Amino acid sequence: MTTNWPEGVTEKLIPTSLGLINVRVGGRSDGPAMVCWPSLMMDGTMWQYQYEHFAPTHRVVLIDSPGHGKSDALRKIIDLKDCSDVLVEILDALGIDKCVLVGNSWGGMLAGVFPAHYPQRTAAAVGINCTASLPTTVESIWATALSTFLSLHAKMPPLAAKAARAAFAGPTAEATNPEFTEFTRFVLRDDPKSVAWALRSILIGRKDEHRLLNTIRNVPVLIIAGEEDSQFPVHVVRKMADAIEGSTFRVLQHTAHLAARENPDGVNAEIDTFLAALPATV
């Protein structure tokens, strides 16, 4: 292991069925485990503010999802069940029985299906800016065009930063949060071919998961929508929450698609309130 970002976190590559997955582990070593899975085009470092907030009480695991960050490149179609299986392999490697799974966008979709596939490994789940619906025609067209364009490049083209900013930043961030809009340029670090495969897999190829979500029982789930999210609007996220028996649904005002990074105070407060109502071990 090597120590890297953020301070106090050990970094490790874990062999999985989707190649080596990079994880960062820190926080309270004897605390309940909180695992954070990022949005497409992001890596585990997008959870900086969640790490700082929850590290005093939780053992925090930040994942570089397949094809992103320091994880192995992605060169095939995958689905959310594949991601669920990989998450179990990570939990096993880290000696974690159950976790609080927190995800944004791609990670949020995973936070929805993981309790259905592996309820015994889920203490609670938090899905942020996520959906269980099929892609719309418009979404399929732009994602297909973007993935095709990216697949032609060996290095992330500048146009990708414009696409990410349009997808991630809403009117409030554009008007008042220059640090966040600048942060969206993070995507220029990505492997464009990996992102293309992830777009085909997680966005274009995703399934309607509402029936699967309806099988979840006895796992606390919080679903958070962003009022300004142009990718997965509030009504789409609410439909996902409605499919999960007993779930909690919240909307963050003046917040768009990358809520955990754009509005960490709001996201952290909602997670705090949600966890406070659960058994003390979570």
Coordinates of C-alpha atoms in Angstrom, one line a residue:
M1 CA 0.0 0.0 0.0
T2 CA 1.0 3.6 -0.6
T3 CA -0.3 6.7 1.1
N4 CA -1.8 9.2 -1.3
W5 CA -4.8 11.6 -1.6
P6 CA -6.4 12.5 0.7
E7 CA -4.1 12.7 3.7
G8 CA -4.3 9.7 6.0
V9 CA -5.7 7.4 3.4
T10 CA -4.1 4.1 2.3
E11 CA -4.4 3.3 -1.4
K12 CA -4.6 -0.2 -2.8
L13 CA -5.2 -2.0 -6.1
I14 CA -7.7 -4.8 -5.6
P15 CA -8.0 -7.7 -8.1
T16 CA -11.6 -8.1 -9.3
S17 CA -13.6 -9.7 -12.1
L18 CA -13.3 -6.3 -13.9
G19 CA -9.5 -5.9 -13.4
L20 CA -7.6 -4.0 -10.8
I21 CA -9.8 -1.5 -8.9
N22 CA -8.1 1.3 -7.0
V23 CA -9.5 2.1 -3.6
R24 CA -8.6 4.6 -0.9
V25 CA -9.4 3.7 2.7
G26 CA -9.2 6.0 5.7
G27 CA -11.2 7.4 8.6
R28 CA -12.0 5.6 11.8
S29 CA -10.6 2.1 11.5
D30 CA -13.1 0.6 14.0
G31 CA -16.1 2.5 12.6
P32 CA -18.9 1.2 10.4
A33 CA -17.9 1.1 6.7
M34 CA -19.0 3.7 4.3
V35 CA -18.2 3.0 0.7
C36 CA -18.4 5.7 -2.0
W37 CA -18.8 5.0 -5.7
P38 CA -18.5 8.0 -8.0
S39 CA -20.2 9.3 -11.1
L40 CA -19.2 8.4 -14.6
M41 CA -16.1 10.5 -15.6
M42 CA -15.1 10.9 -12.0
D43 CA -12.9 8.9 -9.6
G44 CA -12.9 8.4 -5.9
T45 CA -11.4 11.8 -5.2
M46 CA -14.7 13.5 -6.0
W47 CA -15.7 12.4 -2.5
Q48 CA -13.2 14.6 -0.8
Y49 CA -15.8 16.5 1.2
Q50 CA -17.7 13.4 2.2
Y51 CA -14.4 11.9 3.4
E52 CA -13.6 14.9 5.5
H53 CA -17.0 14.9 7.1
F54 CA -17.5 11.2 7.8
A55 CA -13.9 10.0 8.5
P56 CA -14.2 10.8 12.2
T57 CA -17.1 8.3 12.6
H58 CA -16.7 5.8 9.7
R59 CA -14.2 3.7 7.9
V60 CA -14.4 5.4 4.6
V61 CA -13.7 3.6 1.3
L62 CA -13.4 5.7 -1.9
I63 CA -13.6 3.7 -5.1
D64 CA -12.2 4.5 -8.6
S65 CA -14.9 2.8 -10.7
P66 CA -13.9 0.5 -13.6
G67 CA -12.0 2.3 -16.3
H68 CA -11.6 5.5 -14.2
G69 CA -8.8 7.0 -12.1
K70 CA -6.1 4.4 -11.2
S71 CA -8.3 1.4 -11.9
D72 CA -7.7 -0.7 -15.0
A73 CA -9.0 0.5 -18.3
L74 CA -12.5 -0.6 -19.3
R75 CA -12.7 -2.3 -22.7
K76 CA -16.0 -4.1 -22.7
I77 CA -19.7 -3.7 -21.9
I78 CA -20.6 -4.1 -18.3
D79 CA -23.8 -3.7 -16.3
L80 CA -24.8 -2.8 -12.7
K81 CA -24.8 -6.5 -11.7
D82 CA -21.1 -6.7 -12.7
C83 CA -20.5 -3.6 -10.6
S84 CA -22.3 -5.2 -7.7
D85 CA -20.2 -8.3 -8.0
V86 CA -17.0 -6.1 -8.1
L87 CA -18.2 -4.3 -5.0
V88 CA -18.6 -7.6 -3.1
E89 CA -15.0 -8.5 -4.2
I90 CA -13.8 -5.2 -2.8
L91 CA -15.6 -5.7 0.5
D92 CA -14.2 -9.2 0.8
A93 CA -10.7 -8.0 0.1
L94 CA -11.0 -5.3 2.8
G95 CA -12.7 -7.6 5.4
I96 CA -15.9 -5.6 5.4
D97 CA -19.1 -7.5 6.1
K98 CA -21.7 -4.8 5.6
C99 CA -21.4 -1.2 4.3
V100 CA -23.3 2.0 3.9
L101 CA -23.1 2.4 0.1
V102 CA -23.1 6.0 -1.1
G103 CA -23.1 6.7 -4.8
N104 CA -23.6 9.7 -7.2
S105 CA -25.1 9.1 -10.7
W106 CA -23.5 5.8 -11.8
G107 CA -22.8 5.1 -8.1
G108 CA -26.4 6.1 -7.2
M109 CA -27.8 3.6 -9.7
L110 CA -25.5 1.0 -8.1
A111 CA -26.7 2.1 -4.6
G112 CA -30.2 1.2 -5.8
V113 CA -29.6 -2.3 -7.2
F114 CA -26.9 -3.4 -4.8
P115 CA -29.3 -3.9 -1.8
A116 CA -31.5 -6.0 -4.2
H117 CA -28.6 -8.3 -5.3
Y118 CA -26.7 -8.3 -2.0
P119 CA -29.0 -7.3 0.9
Q120 CA -26.8 -9.2 3.4
R121 CA -23.9 -6.9 2.5
T122 CA -25.8 -3.6 2.7
A123 CA -26.3 -1.8 6.1
A124 CA -27.9 1.1 4.2
A125 CA -27.7 2.8 0.8
V126 CA -27.7 6.4 -0.4
G127 CA -28.3 7.1 -4.1
I128 CA -27.7 10.6 -5.3
N129 CA -28.7 12.0 -8.8
C130 CA -29.7 8.6 -10.0
T131 CA -32.3 6.7 -12.1
A132 CA -33.8 3.3 -12.5
S133 CA -35.3 4.2 -15.9
L134 CA -34.4 3.4 -19.5
P135 CA -32.5 6.1 -21.3
T136 CA -34.6 8.6 -23.1
T137 CA -34.2 9.0 -26.9
V138 CA -32.4 12.3 -26.5
E139 CA -30.1 10.8 -23.9
S140 CA -29.3 7.8 -26.1
I141 CA -28.5 10.1 -29.1
W142 CA -26.1 12.4 -27.3
A143 CA -24.5 9.7 -25.3
T144 CA -24.0 7.6 -28.4
A145 CA -22.5 10.6 -30.2
L146 CA -20.2 11.4 -27.3
S147 CA -19.1 7.8 -26.8
T148 CA -18.3 7.4 -30.5
F149 CA -16.3 10.6 -30.5
L150 CA -14.4 9.7 -27.4
S151 CA -13.6 6.2 -28.8
L152 CA -11.6 7.8 -31.6
H153 CA -9.1 9.5 -29.2
A154 CA -6.1 8.3 -27.2
K155 CA -6.2 11.4 -25.0
M156 CA -9.3 13.1 -23.7
P157 CA -10.3 15.9 -26.1
P158 CA -11.0 19.4 -24.8
L159 CA -14.6 19.1 -26.0
A160 CA -15.2 16.5 -23.2
A161 CA -14.7 19.3 -20.6
K162 CA -17.5 21.3 -22.2
A163 CA -19.8 18.2 -22.3
A164 CA -19.1 17.5 -18.6
R165 CA -19.7 21.1 -17.6
A166 CA -23.0 21.1 -19.4
A167 CA -24.0 17.8 -17.8
F168 CA -22.8 18.4 -14.3
A169 CA -23.3 22.2 -13.6
G170 CA -26.7 23.8 -13.3
P171 CA -27.7 27.5 -13.4
T172 CA -26.8 28.1 -9.7
A173 CA -23.3 26.6 -10.1
E174 CA -22.7 28.5 -13.3
A175 CA -23.7 31.8 -11.6
T176 CA -22.2 31.4 -8.1
N177 CA -19.7 28.5 -7.9
P178 CA -16.7 29.0 -10.2
E179 CA -14.6 26.5 -8.2
F180 CA -17.1 23.7 -9.1
T181 CA -17.4 24.7 -12.7
E182 CA -13.6 24.6 -12.9
F183 CA -13.6 21.2 -11.2
T184 CA -15.6 19.7 -14.0
R185 CA -12.5 19.9 -16.1
F186 CA -11.3 16.9 -14.1
V187 CA -12.7 14.8 -16.9
L188 CA -9.7 15.7 -19.0
R189 CA -7.7 13.3 -16.9
D190 CA -9.9 10.4 -18.0
D191 CA -9.1 7.6 -20.5
P192 CA -11.5 8.5 -23.4
K193 CA -11.8 4.9 -24.6
S194 CA -12.7 3.7 -21.1
V195 CA -15.3 6.5 -20.7
A196 CA -16.8 5.5 -24.1
W197 CA -17.3 2.0 -22.9
A198 CA -18.8 3.2 -19.6
L199 CA -21.2 5.5 -21.5
R200 CA -22.3 2.6 -23.6
S201 CA -22.7 0.4 -20.6
I202 CA -24.1 2.5 -17.8
L203 CA -26.0 5.2 -19.7
I204 CA -27.0 3.9 -23.2
G205 CA -27.2 0.2 -22.2
R206 CA -28.9 0.5 -18.9
K207 CA -32.1 -1.4 -18.0
D208 CA -35.3 -0.5 -16.3
E209 CA -34.6 -1.6 -12.8
H210 CA -37.8 -0.6 -11.0
R211 CA -39.1 -4.2 -10.7
L212 CA -35.7 -5.2 -9.2
L213 CA -35.8 -2.3 -6.7
N214 CA -39.3 -3.4 -5.6
T215 CA -37.7 -6.6 -4.2
I216 CA -35.7 -4.7 -1.6
R217 CA -36.8 -5.4 1.9
N218 CA -35.4 -4.3 5.3
V219 CA -32.5 -2.2 3.9
P220 CA -32.7 1.5 4.6
V221 CA -32.4 3.5 1.4
L222 CA -32.1 7.3 0.9
I223 CA -32.5 8.8 -2.6
I224 CA -31.5 12.4 -3.2
A225 CA -32.4 14.4 -6.3
G226 CA -31.0 17.8 -7.4
E227 CA -33.6 20.4 -8.3
E228 CA -31.4 21.6 -11.2
D229 CA -30.3 18.1 -12.5
S230 CA -30.8 18.2 -16.2
Q231 CA -29.6 14.6 -16.6
F232 CA -31.9 12.8 -14.2
P233 CA -34.7 15.3 -13.4
V234 CA -36.5 15.2 -10.0
H235 CA -39.5 13.2 -11.3
V236 CA -37.3 10.5 -12.6
V237 CA -35.3 10.2 -9.4
R238 CA -38.6 10.2 -7.4
K239 CA -39.9 7.3 -9.5
M240 CA -36.8 5.3 -8.5
A241 CA -37.4 6.1 -4.8
D242 CA -41.0 5.2 -5.1
A243 CA -40.0 1.7 -6.3
I244 CA -38.1 1.0 -3.1
E245 CA -40.3 0.0 -0.2
G246 CA -39.8 2.4 2.8
S247 CA -37.2 4.5 1.1
T248 CA -36.6 8.2 2.0
F249 CA -36.6 10.8 -0.8
R250 CA -35.1 14.3 -0.6
V251 CA -34.6 17.1 -3.1
L252 CA -31.7 19.5 -2.8
Q253 CA -32.6 23.0 -4.0
H254 CA -30.2 24.9 -6.4
T255 CA -28.2 21.7 -7.0
A256 CA -27.5 19.9 -10.2
H257 CA -26.2 16.5 -11.2
L258 CA -22.9 16.1 -9.3
A259 CA -24.5 17.0 -5.9
A260 CA -22.0 15.3 -3.7
R261 CA -19.3 17.6 -5.1
E262 CA -21.3 20.7 -5.9
N263 CA -23.3 20.8 -2.7
P264 CA -21.4 18.7 -0.1
D265 CA -22.9 20.5 2.9
G266 CA -26.4 19.7 1.7
V267 CA -25.6 16.1 0.8
N268 CA -23.7 15.5 4.1
A269 CA -26.6 16.9 6.1
E270 CA -29.1 14.7 4.5
I271 CA -26.9 11.6 5.0
D272 CA -26.4 12.6 8.7
T273 CA -30.1 12.9 9.3
F274 CA -30.8 9.6 7.5
L275 CA -28.1 7.7 9.4
A276 CA -29.1 9.2 12.7
A277 CA -32.4 7.4 12.5
L278 CA -30.7 4.0 12.0
P279 CA -29.1 1.7 14.5
A280 CA -26.0 3.2 16.1
T281 CA -23.7 0.6 14.3
V282 CA -24.5 2.0 10.9

